[in-house]
mmCIF file of C-alpha atoms in Angstrom:
data_model
loop_
_atom_site.group_PDB
_atom_site.id
_atom_site.type_symbol
_atom_site.label_atom_id
_atom_site.label_comp_id
_atom_site.label_asym_id
_atom_site.label_seq_id
_atom_site.Cartn_x
_atom_site.Cartn_y
_atom_site.Cartn_z
ATOM 1 C CA MET M 1 161.085 387.294 31.161
ATOM 2 C CA ASN M 2 162.583 386.516 27.815
ATOM 3 C CA PRO M 3 161.005 388.780 25.117
ATOM 4 C CA LYS M 4 161.165 385.908 22.574
ATOM 5 C CA LYS M 5 159.083 383.657 24.848
ATOM 6 C CA ILE M 6 156.521 386.409 25.353
ATOM 7 C CA LEU M 7 156.264 387.005 21.594
ATOM 8 C CA ILE M 8 155.988 383.278 20.841
ATOM 9 C CA GLY M 9 153.321 382.876 23.521
ATOM 10 C CA LEU M 10 151.390 385.853 22.163
ATOM 11 C CA LEU M 11 151.580 384.583 18.576
ATOM 12 C CA PHE M 12 150.502 381.109 19.716
ATOM 13 C CA SER M 13 147.506 382.587 21.574
ATOM 14 C CA VAL M 14 146.478 384.709 18.591
ATOM 15 C CA GLY M 15 146.871 381.669 16.305
ATOM 16 C CA LEU M 16 144.627 379.602 18.556
ATOM 17 C CA MET M 17 141.975 382.318 18.596
ATOM 18 C CA LEU M 18 142.096 382.717 14.824
ATOM 19 C CA GLY M 19 142.103 378.963 14.270
ATOM 20 C CA VAL M 20 139.077 378.388 16.472
ATOM 21 C CA SER M 21 137.075 381.214 14.961
ATOM 22 C CA SER M 22 137.868 380.310 11.346
ATOM 23 C CA CYS M 23 137.431 376.516 11.703
ATOM 24 C CA GLN M 24 134.176 376.428 13.618
ATOM 25 C CA PRO M 25 131.085 377.329 11.584
ATOM 26 C CA ASP M 26 128.237 379.176 13.242
ATOM 27 C CA PRO M 27 126.030 376.376 14.654
ATOM 28 C CA HIS M 28 122.957 378.106 13.189
ATOM 29 C CA SER M 29 124.429 378.505 9.679
ATOM 30 C CA PRO M 30 123.781 375.821 7.047
ATOM 31 C CA GLU M 31 127.409 374.693 7.393
ATOM 32 C CA GLY M 32 127.057 374.415 11.168
ATOM 33 C CA ILE M 33 123.758 372.549 10.936
ATOM 34 C CA LEU M 34 125.259 370.035 8.485
ATOM 35 C CA LYS M 35 128.368 369.420 10.595
ATOM 36 C CA ASN M 36 128.371 365.870 12.020
ATOM 37 C CA VAL M 37 125.033 364.763 10.512
ATOM 38 C CA ASP M 38 124.642 361.341 8.939
ATOM 39 C CA ALA M 39 123.140 360.625 5.515
ATOM 40 C CA ARG M 40 119.626 359.980 6.827
ATOM 41 C CA GLN M 41 119.633 363.274 8.731
ATOM 42 C CA ALA M 42 121.073 365.059 5.674
ATOM 43 C CA ILE M 43 118.257 363.779 3.447
ATOM 44 C CA SER M 44 115.686 364.953 5.982
ATOM 45 C CA ILE M 45 117.340 368.397 6.128
ATOM 46 C CA ALA M 46 117.474 368.549 2.313
ATOM 47 C CA ASN M 47 113.743 367.820 2.114
ATOM 48 C CA GLU M 48 112.981 370.541 4.663
ATOM 49 C CA TRP M 49 115.291 373.116 3.036
ATOM 50 C CA LYS M 50 113.715 372.515 -0.373
ATOM 51 C CA TRP M 51 110.868 374.725 0.873
ATOM 52 C CA SER M 52 112.435 376.843 3.624
ATOM 53 C CA LYS M 53 115.896 377.639 2.157
ATOM 54 C CA LYS M 54 115.302 377.682 -1.586
ATOM 55 C CA GLU M 55 118.727 379.240 -2.271
ATOM 56 C CA ILE M 56 120.393 376.008 -1.082
ATOM 57 C CA LYS M 57 120.247 373.244 -3.663
ATOM 58 C CA SER M 58 120.697 369.587 -2.789
ATOM 59 C CA HIS M 59 120.843 366.283 -4.602
ATOM 60 C CA VAL M 60 121.817 362.689 -3.953
ATOM 61 C CA THR M 61 124.487 360.826 -5.890
ATOM 62 C CA SER M 62 125.354 357.155 -5.600
ATOM 63 C CA ARG M 63 127.805 358.059 -2.811
ATOM 64 C CA ASN M 64 126.770 361.371 -1.200
ATOM 65 C CA VAL M 65 124.054 363.792 -0.231
ATOM 66 C CA VAL M 66 125.345 367.037 -1.752
ATOM 67 C CA PHE M 67 124.403 370.531 -0.591
ATOM 68 C CA GLU M 68 125.230 373.498 -2.829
ATOM 69 C CA ILE M 69 125.268 376.663 -0.741
ATOM 70 C CA PRO M 70 125.793 379.964 -2.583
ATOM 71 C CA GLU M 71 129.381 381.249 -2.296
ATOM 72 C CA HIS M 72 130.614 378.069 -0.523
ATOM 73 C CA LYS M 73 132.165 374.796 -1.557
ATOM 74 C CA PRO M 74 129.636 371.964 -1.894
ATOM 75 C CA ILE M 75 129.135 369.977 1.297
ATOM 76 C CA ARG M 76 129.066 366.220 0.772
ATOM 77 C CA ILE M 77 127.600 363.857 3.360
ATOM 78 C CA PRO M 78 128.602 360.248 2.550
ATOM 79 C CA LEU M 79 125.959 357.567 2.173
ATOM 80 C CA PRO M 80 126.614 354.279 3.986
ATOM 81 C CA ASP M 81 128.511 351.764 1.845
ATOM 82 C CA ASP M 82 125.931 349.045 2.467
ATOM 83 C CA GLN M 83 122.824 351.106 1.612
ATOM 84 C CA MET M 84 121.444 352.939 -1.396
ATOM 85 C CA MET M 85 118.974 355.759 -1.954
ATOM 86 C CA ILE M 86 116.007 355.235 -4.253
ATOM 87 C CA ALA M 87 113.879 358.245 -5.158
ATOM 88 C CA ILE M 88 110.353 357.808 -6.456
ATOM 89 C CA ALA M 89 108.606 360.724 -8.139
ATOM 90 C CA PRO M 90 104.839 360.207 -8.048
ATOM 91 C CA TYR M 91 102.875 361.763 -10.888
ATOM 92 C CA ILE M 92 99.458 362.247 -12.338
ATOM 93 C CA ASN M 93 100.192 364.083 -15.582
ATOM 94 C CA GLN M 94 103.982 364.513 -15.378
ATOM 95 C CA THR M 95 106.838 363.226 -13.243
ATOM 96 C CA HIS M 96 108.136 366.538 -11.790
ATOM 97 C CA THR M 97 106.691 369.971 -11.148
#
């Protein structure tokens, strides 16, 4: 066999393995959980994580649900163009705790 073809094949295989491992988040990590969710699911996850994953901050803008995970880039889940999010903060003595 041609040594160049063997080397190219080996480099291609290593590149595929590295590419797959570095591009695919752990499905149980916050990044993996948020992969392929829609805005409604993202808001539900944000509400749950407010109590269970306090290190992850989230907020809603006019266009996205934004998750701020320590030591990662923010993850933005787009809101549908034809819908909006309205948040209501009920209160007795003050609006937020």
